[in-house]
PDB file of C-alpha atoms and ligand atoms in Angstrom:
ATOM      1  CA  UNK P 264      -3.257   0.308  11.513  1.00  0.00           C
ATOM      2  CA  UNK P 265      -1.143   2.853  10.249  1.00  0.00           C
ATOM      3  CA  UNK P 266      -2.433   6.422  10.264  1.00  0.00           C
ATOM      4  CA  UNK P 267      -1.984   7.938   6.718  1.00  0.00           C
ATOM      5  CA  UNK P 268      -0.738  11.178   6.932  1.00  0.00           C
ATOM      6  CA  UNK P 269      -0.481  13.632   3.476  1.00  0.00           C
ATOM      7  CA  UNK P 270       2.636  14.202   1.986  1.00  0.00           C
ATOM      8  CA  UNK P 271       1.481  15.205  -1.551  1.00  0.00           C
ATOM      9  CA  UNK P 272      -1.943  15.565  -2.561  1.00  0.00           C
ATOM     10  CA  UNK P 273      -3.934  14.587  -5.330  1.00  0.00           C
ATOM     11  CA  UNK P 274      -4.138  17.788  -7.179  1.00  0.00           C
ATOM     12  CA  UNK P 275       0.359  18.235  -6.794  1.00  0.00           C
ATOM     13  CA  UNK P 276       0.713  14.388  -7.773  1.00  0.00           C
ATOM     14  CA  UNK P 277      -1.401  14.746 -11.012  1.00  0.00           C
ATOM     15  CA  UNK P 278       0.055  17.916 -12.076  1.00  0.00           C
ATOM     16  CA  UNK P 279       3.422  16.997 -11.632  1.00  0.00           C
ATOM     17  CA  UNK P 280       2.289  13.602 -13.925  1.00  0.00           C
ATOM     18  CA  UNK P 281       0.991  16.192 -16.797  1.00  0.00           C
ATOM     19  CA  UNK P 282       4.683  17.825 -16.714  1.00  0.00           C
ATOM     20  CA  UNK P 283       6.495  14.788 -16.965  1.00  0.00           C
ATOM     21  CA  UNK P 284       4.023  13.499 -19.643  1.00  0.00           C
ATOM     22  CA  UNK P 285       4.860  16.790 -21.852  1.00  0.00           C
ATOM     23  CA  UNK P 286       8.842  16.462 -20.996  1.00  0.00           C
ATOM     24  CA  UNK P 287       8.717  13.155 -21.810  1.00  0.00           C
ATOM     25  CA  UNK P 288       6.519  13.896 -25.285  1.00  0.00           C
ATOM     26  CA  UNK P 289       8.712  16.832 -26.245  1.00  0.00           C
ATOM     27  CA  UNK P 290      12.155  14.606 -25.442  1.00  0.00           C
ATOM     28  CA  UNK P 291      11.120  11.552 -27.904  1.00  0.00           C
ATOM     29  CA  UNK P 292       9.254  13.789 -30.428  1.00  0.00           C
ATOM     30  CA  UNK P 293       8.943  12.049 -33.951  1.00  0.00           C
ATOM     31  CA  UNK P 294       9.488   8.541 -31.997  1.00  0.00           C
ATOM     32  CA  UNK P 295       7.220   5.887 -30.534  1.00  0.00           C
ATOM     33  CA  UNK P 296       7.630   5.060 -26.709  1.00  0.00           C
ATOM     34  CA  UNK P 297       7.333   1.782 -24.853  1.00  0.00           C
ATOM     35  CA  UNK P 298       6.392   2.140 -21.828  1.00  0.00           C
ATOM     36  CA  UNK P 299       6.911  -0.861 -18.965  1.00  0.00           C
ATOM     37  CA  UNK P 300       5.268  -0.681 -16.169  1.00  0.00           C
ATOM     38  CA  UNK P 301       6.894  -2.718 -13.410  1.00  0.00           C
ATOM     39  CA  UNK P 302       3.474  -4.173 -11.057  1.00  0.00           C
ATOM     40  CA  UNK P 303       2.040  -3.666  -9.114  1.00  0.00           C
ATOM     41  CA  UNK P 304       3.166  -0.250  -7.696  1.00  0.00           C
ATOM     42  CA  UNK P 305       3.767   1.613 -11.024  1.00  0.00           C
ATOM     43  CA  UNK P 306       0.250   1.092 -12.670  1.00  0.00           C
ATOM     44  CA  UNK P 307      -1.419   4.160 -11.073  1.00  0.00           C
ATOM     45  CA  UNK P 308       1.403   6.256 -12.045  1.00  0.00           C
ATOM     46  CA  UNK P 309       1.919   4.834 -15.502  1.00  0.00           C
ATOM     47  CA  UNK P 310      -1.683   4.868 -16.330  1.00  0.00           C
ATOM     48  CA  UNK P 311      -1.779   8.659 -15.884  1.00  0.00           C
ATOM     49  CA  UNK P 312       1.461   9.162 -17.248  1.00  0.00           C
ATOM     50  CA  UNK P 313       0.377   7.047 -20.353  1.00  0.00           C
ATOM     51  CA  UNK P 314      -2.432   9.692 -20.725  1.00  0.00           C
ATOM     52  CA  UNK P 315      -0.336  12.826 -20.758  1.00  0.00           C
ATOM     53  CA  UNK P 316       2.213  11.566 -23.539  1.00  0.00           C
ATOM     54  CA  UNK P 317       0.975  13.067 -26.660  1.00  0.00           C
ATOM     55  CA  UNK P 318       3.516  10.480 -29.028  1.00  0.00           C
ATOM     56  CA  UNK P 319       2.378   6.803 -29.984  1.00  0.00           C
ATOM     57  CA  UNK P 320       2.491   4.688 -26.683  1.00  0.00           C
ATOM     58  CA  UNK P 321       2.706   0.937 -26.376  1.00  0.00           C
ATOM     59  CA  UNK P 322       2.979  -0.571 -22.970  1.00  0.00           C
ATOM     60  CA  UNK P 323       3.792  -3.504 -21.072  1.00  0.00           C
ATOM     61  CA  UNK P 324       4.342  -5.203 -17.989  1.00  0.00           C
ATOM     62  CA  UNK P 325       6.852  -6.753 -15.909  1.00  0.00           C
ATOM     63  CA  UNK P 326       6.258  -7.996 -12.339  1.00  0.00           C
ATOM     64  CA  UNK P 327       9.613  -8.454 -10.398  1.00  0.00           C
ATOM     65  CA  UNK P 328       9.996  -9.559  -6.573  1.00  0.00           C
ATOM     66  CA  UNK P 329      13.233  -8.954  -4.499  1.00  0.00           C
ATOM     67  CA  UNK P 330      14.049 -11.534  -1.533  1.00  0.00           C
ATOM     68  CA  UNK P 331      13.918  -9.883   2.025  1.00  0.00           C
ATOM     69  CA  UNK P 332      11.537  -7.991   4.026  1.00  0.00           C
ATOM     70  CA  UNK P 333       8.669  -6.102   2.830  1.00  0.00           C
ATOM     71  CA  UNK P 334      10.278  -2.935   3.888  1.00  0.00           C
ATOM     72  CA  UNK P 335      13.675  -3.288   2.314  1.00  0.00           C
ATOM     73  CA  UNK P 336      15.154  -4.480  -0.726  1.00  0.00           C
ATOM     74  CA  UNK P 337      17.736  -7.330  -0.841  1.00  0.00           C
ATOM     75  CA  UNK P 338      18.641  -6.399  -4.500  1.00  0.00           C
ATOM     76  CA  UNK P 339      18.272 -10.117  -5.712  1.00  0.00           C
ATOM     77  CA  UNK P 340      15.424  -9.506  -7.844  1.00  0.00           C
ATOM     78  CA  UNK P 341      13.494 -12.390  -9.588  1.00  0.00           C
ATOM     79  CA  UNK P 342      11.112 -11.871 -12.877  1.00  0.00           C
ATOM     80  CA  UNK P 343       7.446 -13.305 -11.623  1.00  0.00           C
ATOM     81  CA  UNK P 344       5.878 -12.073 -15.233  1.00  0.00           C
ATOM     82  CA  UNK P 345       8.255 -10.962 -17.962  1.00  0.00           C
ATOM     83  CA  UNK P 346       6.804  -8.843 -20.659  1.00  0.00           C
ATOM     84  CA  UNK P 347       4.516 -10.222 -22.938  1.00  0.00           C
ATOM     85  CA  UNK P 348       6.731  -8.353 -26.239  1.00  0.00           C
ATOM     86  CA  UNK P 349      10.407  -8.225 -27.240  1.00  0.00           C
ATOM     87  CA  UNK P 350      12.028  -4.596 -26.492  1.00  0.00           C
ATOM     88  CA  UNK P 351      14.626  -5.187 -29.416  1.00  0.00           C
ATOM     89  CA  UNK P 352      14.682  -1.855 -31.086  1.00  0.00           C
ATOM     90  CA  UNK P 353      12.240  -0.107 -29.134  1.00  0.00           C
ATOM     91  CA  UNK P 354      12.221   3.508 -27.079  1.00  0.00           C
ATOM     92  CA  UNK P 355      12.106   1.832 -23.503  1.00  0.00           C
ATOM     93  CA  UNK P 356      10.839   3.680 -20.645  1.00  0.00           C
ATOM     94  CA  UNK P 357      10.768   2.100 -17.200  1.00  0.00           C
ATOM     95  CA  UNK P 358       8.132   3.102 -15.061  1.00  0.00           C
ATOM     96  CA  UNK P 359       8.591   2.556 -11.301  1.00  0.00           C
ATOM     97  CA  UNK P 360       6.629   3.710  -8.633  1.00  0.00           C
ATOM     98  CA  UNK P 361       9.359   4.657  -6.141  1.00  0.00           C
ATOM     99  CA  UNK P 362      13.588   3.930  -6.016  1.00  0.00           C
ATOM    100  CA  UNK P 363      14.310   3.478  -2.785  1.00  0.00           C
ATOM    101  CA  UNK P 364      18.023   1.909  -2.342  1.00  0.00           C
ATOM    102  CA  UNK P 365      18.371   1.822  -6.003  1.00  0.00           C
ATOM    103  CA  UNK P 366      18.700  -1.923  -6.488  1.00  0.00           C
ATOM    104  CA  UNK P 367      15.830  -3.051  -7.951  1.00  0.00           C
ATOM    105  CA  UNK P 368      16.271  -1.100 -11.127  1.00  0.00           C
ATOM    106  CA  UNK P 369      20.023  -1.362 -11.090  1.00  0.00           C
ATOM    107  CA  UNK P 370      19.445  -5.262 -11.110  1.00  0.00           C
ATOM    108  CA  UNK P 371      16.641  -5.077 -13.777  1.00  0.00           C
ATOM    109  CA  UNK P 372      18.558  -2.532 -16.443  1.00  0.00           C
ATOM    110  CA  UNK P 373      21.361  -4.980 -17.509  1.00  0.00           C
ATOM    111  CA  UNK P 374      18.997  -7.675 -18.446  1.00  0.00           C
ATOM    112  CA  UNK P 375      16.661  -5.475 -20.214  1.00  0.00           C
ATOM    113  CA  UNK P 376      19.537  -3.666 -22.048  1.00  0.00           C
ATOM    114  CA  UNK P 377      20.830  -7.093 -22.922  1.00  0.00           C
ATOM    115  CA  UNK P 378      17.399  -7.473 -25.230  1.00  0.00           C
ATOM    116  CA  UNK P 379      18.615  -4.983 -27.723  1.00  0.00           C
ATOM    117  CA  UNK P 380      16.455  -2.081 -26.975  1.00  0.00           C
ATOM    118  CA  UNK P 381      17.255   0.901 -29.245  1.00  0.00           C
ATOM    119  CA  UNK P 382      17.550   3.250 -25.935  1.00  0.00           C
ATOM    120  CA  UNK P 383      16.414   2.152 -22.441  1.00  0.00           C
ATOM    121  CA  UNK P 384      15.848   5.178 -19.998  1.00  0.00           C
ATOM    122  CA  UNK P 385      14.204   5.177 -16.319  1.00  0.00           C
ATOM    123  CA  UNK P 386      11.192   7.215 -14.495  1.00  0.00           C
ATOM    124  CA  UNK P 387       9.954   7.274 -11.146  1.00  0.00           C
ATOM    125  CA  UNK P 388       7.189   9.167  -9.520  1.00  0.00           C
ATOM    126  CA  UNK P 389       8.814   8.944  -6.093  1.00  0.00           C
ATOM    127  CA  UNK P 390      12.440   8.779  -5.186  1.00  0.00           C
ATOM    128  CA  UNK P 391      13.845   8.991  -1.968  1.00  0.00           C
ATOM    129  CA  UNK P 392      17.508  10.079  -2.122  1.00  0.00           C
ATOM    130  CA  UNK P 393      18.799   9.757   1.175  1.00  0.00           C
ATOM    131  CA  UNK P 394      18.758   5.753   0.724  1.00  0.00           C
ATOM    132  CA  UNK P 395      20.349   5.142  -2.300  1.00  0.00           C
ATOM    133  CA  UNK P 396      22.919   2.540  -2.055  1.00  0.00           C
ATOM    134  CA  UNK P 397      23.645   1.858  -5.715  1.00  0.00           C
ATOM    135  CA  UNK P 398      23.830   4.278  -8.123  1.00  0.00           C
ATOM    136  CA  UNK P 399      20.969   4.159 -10.917  1.00  0.00           C
ATOM    137  CA  UNK P 400      20.931   6.880 -13.609  1.00  0.00           C
ATOM    138  CA  UNK P 401      17.324   7.966 -13.340  1.00  0.00           C
ATOM    139  CA  UNK P 402      16.390  10.614 -16.373  1.00  0.00           C
ATOM    140  CA  UNK P 403      12.703  11.223 -14.688  1.00  0.00           C
ATOM    141  CA  UNK P 404      11.500  11.859 -11.062  1.00  0.00           C
ATOM    142  CA  UNK P 405       8.259  13.020  -9.931  1.00  0.00           C
ATOM    143  CA  UNK P 406       9.446  13.926  -6.623  1.00  0.00           C
ATOM    144  CA  UNK P 407      12.203  13.856  -4.186  1.00  0.00           C
ATOM    145  CA  UNK P 408      10.619  12.793  -0.943  1.00  0.00           C
ATOM    146  CA  UNK P 409      12.413  12.155   2.795  1.00  0.00           C
ATOM    147  CA  UNK P 410      13.059   8.906   3.986  1.00  0.00           C
ATOM    148  CA  UNK P 411       9.782   8.056   5.244  1.00  0.00           C
ATOM    149  CA  UNK P 412       7.826   4.671   4.217  1.00  0.00           C
ATOM    150  CA  UNK P 413       4.859   6.375   2.039  1.00  0.00           C
ATOM    151  CA  UNK P 414       1.578   4.513   0.602  1.00  0.00           C
ATOM    152  CA  UNK P 415      -1.008   5.505  -1.822  1.00  0.00           C
ATOM    153  CA  UNK P 416      -0.623   6.478  -5.766  1.00  0.00           C
ATOM    154  CA  UNK P 417       0.212   2.466  -6.262  1.00  0.00           C
ATOM    155  CA  UNK P 418       2.050   2.145  -3.085  1.00  0.00           C
ATOM    156  CA  UNK P 419       1.302  -0.136  -0.535  1.00  0.00           C
ATOM    157  CA  UNK P 420       1.861  -1.393   2.800  1.00  0.00           C
ATOM    158  CA  UNK P 421       1.021  -5.547   2.856  1.00  0.00           C
ATOM    159  CA  UNK P 422      -0.884  -4.870  -0.030  1.00  0.00           C
ATOM    160  CA  UNK P 423      -3.137  -2.070   1.310  1.00  0.00           C
ATOM    161  CA  UNK P 424      -3.399   1.597   0.190  1.00  0.00           C
ATOM    162  CA  UNK P 425      -2.520   1.145  -3.265  1.00  0.00           C
ATOM    163  CA  UNK P 426      -5.668   3.158  -4.193  1.00  0.00           C
ATOM    164  CA  UNK P 427      -5.302   6.031  -2.403  1.00  0.00           C
ATOM    165  CA  UNK P 428      -4.990   8.865  -5.010  1.00  0.00           C
ATOM    166  CA  UNK P 429      -2.711  10.736  -2.718  1.00  0.00           C
ATOM    167  CA  UNK P 430       0.370   9.950  -1.453  1.00  0.00           C
ATOM    168  CA  UNK P 431       0.805   9.620   2.467  1.00  0.00           C
ATOM    169  CA  UNK P 432       3.403   8.817   5.135  1.00  0.00           C
ATOM    170  CA  UNK P 433       2.152   5.725   6.827  1.00  0.00           C
ATOM    171  CA  UNK P 434       2.792   6.446  10.393  1.00  0.00           C
ATOM    172  CA  UNK P 435       3.295   3.481  12.752  1.00  0.00           C
ATOM    173  CA  UNK P 436       0.968   3.501  15.408  1.00  0.00           C
ATOM    174  CA  UNK P 437      -1.838   0.868  16.105  1.00  0.00           C
TER     175      UNK P 437
HETATM  176  P1  IMP M 507      14.612  -0.286  -4.289  1.00  0.00           P
HETATM  177  O1  IMP M 507      15.470  -1.722  -4.983  1.00  0.00           O
HETATM  178  O2  IMP M 507      15.112  -0.463  -2.681  1.00  0.00           O
HETATM  179  O3  IMP M 507      14.762   0.901  -4.926  1.00  0.00           O
HETATM  180  O4  IMP M 507      13.244  -0.709  -3.921  1.00  0.00           O
HETATM  181  C1  IMP M 507      12.352  -0.018  -4.781  1.00  0.00           C
HETATM  182  C2  IMP M 507      10.695  -1.102  -4.329  1.00  0.00           C
HETATM  183  O5  IMP M 507      10.569  -0.854  -2.897  1.00  0.00           O
HETATM  184  C3  IMP M 507       9.679  -0.195  -4.632  1.00  0.00           C
HETATM  185  O6  IMP M 507       9.271  -0.537  -6.143  1.00  0.00           O
HETATM  186  C4  IMP M 507       8.492  -0.300  -4.026  1.00  0.00           C
HETATM  187  O7  IMP M 507       7.793  -1.912  -4.365  1.00  0.00           O
HETATM  188  C5  IMP M 507       9.071  -0.874  -2.499  1.00  0.00           C
HETATM  189  N1  IMP M 507       9.534   0.783  -1.560  1.00  0.00           N
HETATM  190  C6  IMP M 507      10.771   1.181  -1.404  1.00  0.00           C
HETATM  191  N2  IMP M 507      10.073   2.554  -0.305  1.00  0.00           N
HETATM  192  C7  IMP M 507       8.926   2.055  -0.571  1.00  0.00           C
HETATM  193  C8  IMP M 507       8.017   3.182   0.684  1.00  0.00           C
HETATM  194  O8  IMP M 507       8.051   3.612   0.966  1.00  0.00           O
HETATM  195  N3  IMP M 507       6.797   2.541   0.163  1.00  0.00           N
HETATM  196  C9  IMP M 507       5.933   1.377  -0.182  1.00  0.00           C
HETATM  197  N4  IMP M 507       7.246   0.933  -0.996  1.00  0.00           N
HETATM  198  C10 IMP M 507       8.454   1.015  -0.976  1.00  0.00           C
HETATM  199 MG1   MG M 508       7.577  -1.944  -6.069  1.00  0.00          MG
END
């Protein structure tokens, strides 16, 4: 069992999400926004963010899996659950839990763009800039974090710890 050391407290995460919600509401003023939450990790973040957005919000979900081991992304992304609704003409904001190598979003973005949204931007709770292998333009980033494996607030190790209300570093020790 790994030991979890708190990196970002629940208060700090929630405060930052409130700021992001306010900024997004301002940036998209007069429009409607269509959030696409990438399952499962971004669900906790997406719900909290959606509650802080004051313009009309619609929500859809997509599940992608990337081949490779659980701690590394291969960049080959398979859609295992597609969106329920078309996104043509919509102001789409893709909501991710964390951007690591950048490969997942780098692969997903052109796929979604080909469906003709009015706009497509990316939003992530966490980003590990030191780990980036491909360049992705991310409009909204909650926190830049160091190159550590983190859990909580939706992030998991082998499906566990998603429900922690804070973000913690999973320290290897048995
Ligand atoms: P990328 O394609 O390398 O940017 O991978 C992003 C995906 O890898 C995220 O959506 C997570 O599922 C997973 N991931 C990357 N770093 C972490 C971490 O520190 N904790 C939990 N999952 C992670
Ligand atoms: Mg994920």
